[in-house]
Coordinates of C-alpha atoms and ligand atoms in Angstrom, one line a residue:
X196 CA 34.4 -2.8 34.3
X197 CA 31.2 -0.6 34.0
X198 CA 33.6 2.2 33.7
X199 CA 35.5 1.0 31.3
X200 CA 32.7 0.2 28.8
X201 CA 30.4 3.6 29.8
X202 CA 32.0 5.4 27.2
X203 CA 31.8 2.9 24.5
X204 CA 28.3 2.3 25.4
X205 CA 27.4 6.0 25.4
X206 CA 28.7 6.5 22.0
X207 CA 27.0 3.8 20.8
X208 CA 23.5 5.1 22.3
X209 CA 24.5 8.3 20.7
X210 CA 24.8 6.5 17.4
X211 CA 22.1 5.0 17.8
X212 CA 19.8 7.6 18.4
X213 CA 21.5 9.9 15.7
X214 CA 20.0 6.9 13.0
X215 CA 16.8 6.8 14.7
X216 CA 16.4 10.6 13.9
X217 CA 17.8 10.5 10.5
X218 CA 15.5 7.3 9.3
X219 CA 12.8 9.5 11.2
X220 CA 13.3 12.6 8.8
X221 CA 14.1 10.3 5.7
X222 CA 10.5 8.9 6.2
X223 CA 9.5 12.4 6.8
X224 CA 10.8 13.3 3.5
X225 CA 9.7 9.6 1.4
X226 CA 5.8 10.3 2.8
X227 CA 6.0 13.6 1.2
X228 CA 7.1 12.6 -1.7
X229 CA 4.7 9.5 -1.6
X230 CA 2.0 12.1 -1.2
X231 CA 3.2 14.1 -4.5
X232 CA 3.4 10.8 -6.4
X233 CA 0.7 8.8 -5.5
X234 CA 2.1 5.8 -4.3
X235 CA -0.7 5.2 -1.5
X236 CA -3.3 2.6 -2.8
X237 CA -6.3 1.1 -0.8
X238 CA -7.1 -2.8 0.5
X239 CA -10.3 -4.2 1.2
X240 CA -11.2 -6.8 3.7
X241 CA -15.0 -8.3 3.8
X242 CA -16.9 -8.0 6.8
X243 CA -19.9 -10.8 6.9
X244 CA -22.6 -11.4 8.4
X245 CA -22.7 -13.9 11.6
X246 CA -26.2 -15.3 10.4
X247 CA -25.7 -16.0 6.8
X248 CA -22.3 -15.4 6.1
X249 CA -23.3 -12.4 3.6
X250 CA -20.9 -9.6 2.8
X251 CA -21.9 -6.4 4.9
X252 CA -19.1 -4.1 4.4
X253 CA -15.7 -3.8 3.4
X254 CA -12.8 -1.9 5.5
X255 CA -10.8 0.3 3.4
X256 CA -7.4 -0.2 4.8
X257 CA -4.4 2.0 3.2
X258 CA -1.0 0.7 1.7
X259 CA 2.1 2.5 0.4
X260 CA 3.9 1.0 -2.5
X261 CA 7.2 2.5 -1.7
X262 CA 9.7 3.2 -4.6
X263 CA 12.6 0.7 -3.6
X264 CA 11.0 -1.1 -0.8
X265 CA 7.8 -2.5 -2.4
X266 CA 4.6 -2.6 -0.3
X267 CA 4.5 -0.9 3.6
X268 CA 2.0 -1.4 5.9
X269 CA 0.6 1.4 8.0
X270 CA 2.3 0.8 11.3
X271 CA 5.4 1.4 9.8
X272 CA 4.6 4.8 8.5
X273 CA 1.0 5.9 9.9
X274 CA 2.8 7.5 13.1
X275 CA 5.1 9.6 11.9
X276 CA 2.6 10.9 9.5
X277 CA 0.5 12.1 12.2
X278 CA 3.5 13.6 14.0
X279 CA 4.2 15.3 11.2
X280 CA 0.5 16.5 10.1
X281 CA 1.0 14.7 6.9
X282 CA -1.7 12.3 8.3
X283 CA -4.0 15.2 7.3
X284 CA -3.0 15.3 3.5
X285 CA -2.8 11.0 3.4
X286 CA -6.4 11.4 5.4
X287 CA -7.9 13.6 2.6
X288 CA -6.6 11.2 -0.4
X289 CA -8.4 7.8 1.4
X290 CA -11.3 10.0 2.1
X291 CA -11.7 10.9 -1.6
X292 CA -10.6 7.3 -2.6
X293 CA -13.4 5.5 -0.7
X294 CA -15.7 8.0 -2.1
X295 CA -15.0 6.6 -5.4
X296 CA -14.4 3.4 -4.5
X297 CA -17.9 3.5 -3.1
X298 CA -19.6 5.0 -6.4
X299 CA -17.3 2.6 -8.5
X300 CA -18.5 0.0 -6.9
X301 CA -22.0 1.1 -6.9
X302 CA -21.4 1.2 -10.4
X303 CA -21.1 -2.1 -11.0
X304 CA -24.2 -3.4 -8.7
X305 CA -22.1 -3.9 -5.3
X306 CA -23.8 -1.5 -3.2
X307 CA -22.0 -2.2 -0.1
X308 CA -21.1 -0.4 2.9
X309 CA -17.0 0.9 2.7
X310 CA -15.7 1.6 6.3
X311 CA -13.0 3.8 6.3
X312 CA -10.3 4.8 9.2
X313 CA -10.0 8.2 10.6
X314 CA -7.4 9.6 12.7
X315 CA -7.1 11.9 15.5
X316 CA -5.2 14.3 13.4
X317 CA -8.4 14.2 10.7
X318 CA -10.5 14.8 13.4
X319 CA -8.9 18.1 14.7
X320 CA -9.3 19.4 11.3
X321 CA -12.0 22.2 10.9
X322 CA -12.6 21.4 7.4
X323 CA -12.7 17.3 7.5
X324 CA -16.3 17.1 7.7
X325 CA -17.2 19.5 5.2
X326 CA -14.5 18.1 2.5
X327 CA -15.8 14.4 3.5
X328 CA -19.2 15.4 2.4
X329 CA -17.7 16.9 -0.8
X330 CA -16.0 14.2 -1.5
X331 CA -18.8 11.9 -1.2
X332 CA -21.0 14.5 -3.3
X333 CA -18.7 14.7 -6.0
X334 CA -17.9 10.9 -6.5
X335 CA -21.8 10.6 -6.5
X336 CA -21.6 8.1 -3.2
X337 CA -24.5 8.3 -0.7
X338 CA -23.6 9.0 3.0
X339 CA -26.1 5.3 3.8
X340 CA -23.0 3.5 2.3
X341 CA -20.1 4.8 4.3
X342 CA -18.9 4.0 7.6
X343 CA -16.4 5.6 9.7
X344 CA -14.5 3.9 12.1
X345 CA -13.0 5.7 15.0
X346 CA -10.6 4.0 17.6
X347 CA -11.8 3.5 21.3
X348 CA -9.6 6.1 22.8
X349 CA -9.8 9.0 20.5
X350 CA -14.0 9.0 20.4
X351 CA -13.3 9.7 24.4
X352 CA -11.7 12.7 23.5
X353 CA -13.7 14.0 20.9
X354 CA -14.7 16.9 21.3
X355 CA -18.0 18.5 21.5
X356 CA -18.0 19.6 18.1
X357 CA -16.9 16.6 16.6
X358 CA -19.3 14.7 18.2
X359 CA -22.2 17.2 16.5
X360 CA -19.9 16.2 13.3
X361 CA -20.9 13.1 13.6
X362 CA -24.4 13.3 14.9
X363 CA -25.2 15.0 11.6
X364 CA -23.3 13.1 9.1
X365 CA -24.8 9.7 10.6
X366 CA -28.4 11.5 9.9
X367 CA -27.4 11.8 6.5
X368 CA -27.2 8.0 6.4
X369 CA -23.6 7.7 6.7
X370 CA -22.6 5.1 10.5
X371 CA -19.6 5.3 12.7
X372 CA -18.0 2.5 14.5
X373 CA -15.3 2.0 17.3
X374 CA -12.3 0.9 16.4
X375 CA -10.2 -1.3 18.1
X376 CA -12.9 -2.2 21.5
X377 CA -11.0 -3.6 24.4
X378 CA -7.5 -1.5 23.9
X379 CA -8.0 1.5 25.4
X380 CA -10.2 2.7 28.5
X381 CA -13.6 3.5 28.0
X382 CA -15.6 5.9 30.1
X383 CA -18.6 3.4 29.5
X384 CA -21.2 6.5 31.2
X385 CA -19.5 8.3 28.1
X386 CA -19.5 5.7 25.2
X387 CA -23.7 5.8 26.1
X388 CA -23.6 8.8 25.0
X389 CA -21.6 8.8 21.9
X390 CA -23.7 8.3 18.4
X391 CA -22.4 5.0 17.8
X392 CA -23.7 1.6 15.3
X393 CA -21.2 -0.4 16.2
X394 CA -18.4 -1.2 18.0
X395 CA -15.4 -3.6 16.9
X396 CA -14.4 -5.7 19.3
X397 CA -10.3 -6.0 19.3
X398 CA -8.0 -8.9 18.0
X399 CA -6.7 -9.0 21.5
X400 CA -10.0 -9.9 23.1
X401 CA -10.6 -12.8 20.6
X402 CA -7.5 -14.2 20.3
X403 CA -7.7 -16.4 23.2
X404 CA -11.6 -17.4 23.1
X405 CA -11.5 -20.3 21.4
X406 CA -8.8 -22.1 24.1
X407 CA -9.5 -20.1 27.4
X408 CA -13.1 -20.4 29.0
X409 CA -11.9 -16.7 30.8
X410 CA -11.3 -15.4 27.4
X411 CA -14.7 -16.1 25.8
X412 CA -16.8 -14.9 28.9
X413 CA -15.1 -11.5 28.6
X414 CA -15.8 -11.5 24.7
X415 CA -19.0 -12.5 25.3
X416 CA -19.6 -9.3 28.3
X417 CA -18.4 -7.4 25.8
X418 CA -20.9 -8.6 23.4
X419 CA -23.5 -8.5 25.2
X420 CA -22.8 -4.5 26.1
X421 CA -22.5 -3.6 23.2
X422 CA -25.7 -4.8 22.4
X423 CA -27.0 -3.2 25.5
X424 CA -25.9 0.0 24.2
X425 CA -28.0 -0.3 21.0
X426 CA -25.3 -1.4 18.6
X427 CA -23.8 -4.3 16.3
X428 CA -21.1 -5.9 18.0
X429 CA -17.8 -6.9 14.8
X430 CA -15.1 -9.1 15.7
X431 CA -11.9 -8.5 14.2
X432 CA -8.7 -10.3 13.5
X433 CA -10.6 -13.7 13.8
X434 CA -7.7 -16.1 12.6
X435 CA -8.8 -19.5 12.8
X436 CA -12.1 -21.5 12.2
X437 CA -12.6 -22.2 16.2
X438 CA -12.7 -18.5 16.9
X439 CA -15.6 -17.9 14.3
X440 CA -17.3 -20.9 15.7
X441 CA -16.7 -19.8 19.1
X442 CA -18.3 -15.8 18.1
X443 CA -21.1 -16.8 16.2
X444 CA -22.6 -18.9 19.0
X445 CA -21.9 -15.9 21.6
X446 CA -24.0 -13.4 19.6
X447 CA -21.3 -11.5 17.5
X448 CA -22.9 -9.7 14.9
X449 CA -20.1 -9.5 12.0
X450 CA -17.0 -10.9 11.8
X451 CA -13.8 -10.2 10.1
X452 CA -10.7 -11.8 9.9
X453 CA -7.6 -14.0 8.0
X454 CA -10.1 -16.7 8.5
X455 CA -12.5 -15.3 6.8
X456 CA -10.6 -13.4 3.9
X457 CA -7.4 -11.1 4.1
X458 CA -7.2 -7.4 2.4
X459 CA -7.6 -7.4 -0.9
X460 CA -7.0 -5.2 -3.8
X461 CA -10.2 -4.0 -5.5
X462 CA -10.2 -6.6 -8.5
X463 CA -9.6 -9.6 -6.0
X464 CA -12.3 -8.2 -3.1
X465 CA -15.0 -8.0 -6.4
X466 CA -13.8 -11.5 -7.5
X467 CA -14.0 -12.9 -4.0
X468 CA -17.6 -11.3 -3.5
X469 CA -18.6 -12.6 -6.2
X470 CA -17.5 -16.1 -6.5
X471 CA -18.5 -17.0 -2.5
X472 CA -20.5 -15.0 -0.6
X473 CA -21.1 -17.1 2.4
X474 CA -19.2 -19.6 2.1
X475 CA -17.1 -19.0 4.9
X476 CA -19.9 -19.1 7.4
X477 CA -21.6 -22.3 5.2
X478 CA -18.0 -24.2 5.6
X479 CA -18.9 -23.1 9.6
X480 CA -21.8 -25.2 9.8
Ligands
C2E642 P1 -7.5 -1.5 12.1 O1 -8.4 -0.4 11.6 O2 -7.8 -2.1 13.5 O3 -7.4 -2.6 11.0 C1 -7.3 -4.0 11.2 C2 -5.9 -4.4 10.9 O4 -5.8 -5.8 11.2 C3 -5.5 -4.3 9.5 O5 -4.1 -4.1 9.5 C4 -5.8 -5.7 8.9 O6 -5.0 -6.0 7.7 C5 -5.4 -6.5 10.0 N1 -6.1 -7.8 10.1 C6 -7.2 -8.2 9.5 N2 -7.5 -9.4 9.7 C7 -6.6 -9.9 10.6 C8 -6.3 -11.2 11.2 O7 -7.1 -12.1 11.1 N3 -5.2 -11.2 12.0 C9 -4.4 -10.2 12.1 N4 -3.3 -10.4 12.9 N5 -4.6 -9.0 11.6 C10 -5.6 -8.9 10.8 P2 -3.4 -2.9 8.6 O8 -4.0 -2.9 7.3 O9 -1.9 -3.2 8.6 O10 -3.7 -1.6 9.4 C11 -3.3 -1.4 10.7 C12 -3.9 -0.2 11.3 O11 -3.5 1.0 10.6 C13 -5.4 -0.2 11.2 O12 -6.0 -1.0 12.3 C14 -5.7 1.3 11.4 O13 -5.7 1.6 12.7 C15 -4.6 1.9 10.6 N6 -5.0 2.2 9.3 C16 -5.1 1.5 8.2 N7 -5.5 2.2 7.1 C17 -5.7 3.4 7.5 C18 -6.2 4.6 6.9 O14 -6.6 4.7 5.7 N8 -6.3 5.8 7.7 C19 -5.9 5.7 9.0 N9 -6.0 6.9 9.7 N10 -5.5 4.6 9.6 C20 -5.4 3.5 8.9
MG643 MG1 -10.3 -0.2 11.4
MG644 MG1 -9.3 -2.3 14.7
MG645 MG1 -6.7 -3.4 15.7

């Protein structure tokens, strides 16, 4: 019987596999193109304050409005950009886009941190720091109101000269969190020694903290070492009303989430800020 059906099988693996690498070089081909034509565009979702429910910062989060398919989100596309080194092109357009969001913004009276996501590919770049700075010159944005945010595993690997990078941009005024706490293994002797402000706490370590006593003494650990370490511990993903609840009375710092408000684009974020800033937290109690 196995027999019988190993060929057919086989063929259809092959088949398989031979769409999988022709929707892998068609996407190839569309982020190229969506580089050429600008079709990326930028989100923003609020980060507020645990203690009054005011807006510290927004996360710049990156969309691309593709020809026929309408809006993608970046885990469908955000990996085979950095396969492909395009990731480095698509970095440098969000890097000079928060710049201006930020003086735009600024601008208009909402001087506000903008945290921004950077990845590994970015990093590895000789130049990134230098055109970051430039960027942030050119739009007129000080360094005080930008924040980057780097995932747990890659500031492990950072190298030596990234981390002096980042010592001296975050003495110009600029701060760096880690993205993503909880999902990858820290070296915690290491993460001590990393220039860090804060450090978001994953979706997966909050999910549960509201309906699982286990769950909110590990987010609460968590807390408590990031405070240890010297820096502001965000929550993110926070989906429901218990969970906010649940991380303001263990000590979270900043939280940011569905429940709170979802991405944005800029007209809506500057409505949104403007129309309720803590509200969320006052509907908390
Ligand atoms: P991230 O940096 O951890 O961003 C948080 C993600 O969670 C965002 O997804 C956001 O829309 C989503 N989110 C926010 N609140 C909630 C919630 O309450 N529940 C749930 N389930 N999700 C929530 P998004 O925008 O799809 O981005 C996904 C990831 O893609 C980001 O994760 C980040 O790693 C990466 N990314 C996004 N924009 C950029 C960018 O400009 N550059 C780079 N290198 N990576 C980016
Ligand atoms: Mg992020
Ligand atoms: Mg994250
Ligand atoms: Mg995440």
């Amino acid at each position: 019987h196995a027999k019988s059906n190993g060929r057919g099988r086989a063929e259809h693996f092959s088949d398989r596999l031979a769409i999988q690498m022709a929707d892998r070089v068609q996407l190839e081909s569309e982020l190229r193109e969506a580089v050429e034509h600008d079709q990326f565009s930028l989100v923003y979702q609020p980060q507020i304050a645990a203690a009054d429910g005011r807006i510290v910062a927004a996360e710049a989060l990156l969309r691309w409005q593709h020809p026929e398919q309408g809006e993608r989100l970046p885990s469908s596309f955000i990996a085979r950009a950095e396969e492909t080194g395009l990731m480095v092109e698509i970095g440098e357009w969000v890097v000079q886009s928060v710049a201006r969001s930020i003086a735009r913004w600024g601008a208009l009276g909402v001087e506000q941190r903008m945290a921004v996501n950077i990845s590994p590919r970015q990093l590895d770049h000789a130049a990134f720091f230098r055109r970051l700075r430039e960027a942030m010159h050119d739009a007129g944005a000080p360094a005080r109101l930008l924040e980057l945010e780097i995932t747990e595993t890659l500031a492990m690997h950072c190298s030596d000269e990234v981390i002096d990078a980042i010592a001296m941009l975050r003495a110009d005024g600029a701060s760096i969190a880690i993205d993503d706490f909880g999902t990858g293994y820290s070296n915690l002797a290491r993460l001590r020694d990393l220039p860090v402000d804060r450090v978001k706490v994953d979706r997966s370590l909050i999910e549960h903290v509201a309906v699982e006593a286990e769950a909110r003494t590990i987010a609460q650990a968590v807390i408590g070492l990031i405070h240890g370490l010297g820096c502001e511990a965000v929550a993110e993903g926070i989906e429901t009303q218990a969970q906010l609840d649940v991380l303001r009375v263990i000590g979270c710092d900043v939280l940011q989430g569905f429940a709170i408000a979802p991405p944005m684009a800029e007209a809506d974020f500057l409505a949104w800020a403007r129309s309720a800033p803590g509200e969320a937290i006052r509907a908390a109690g």
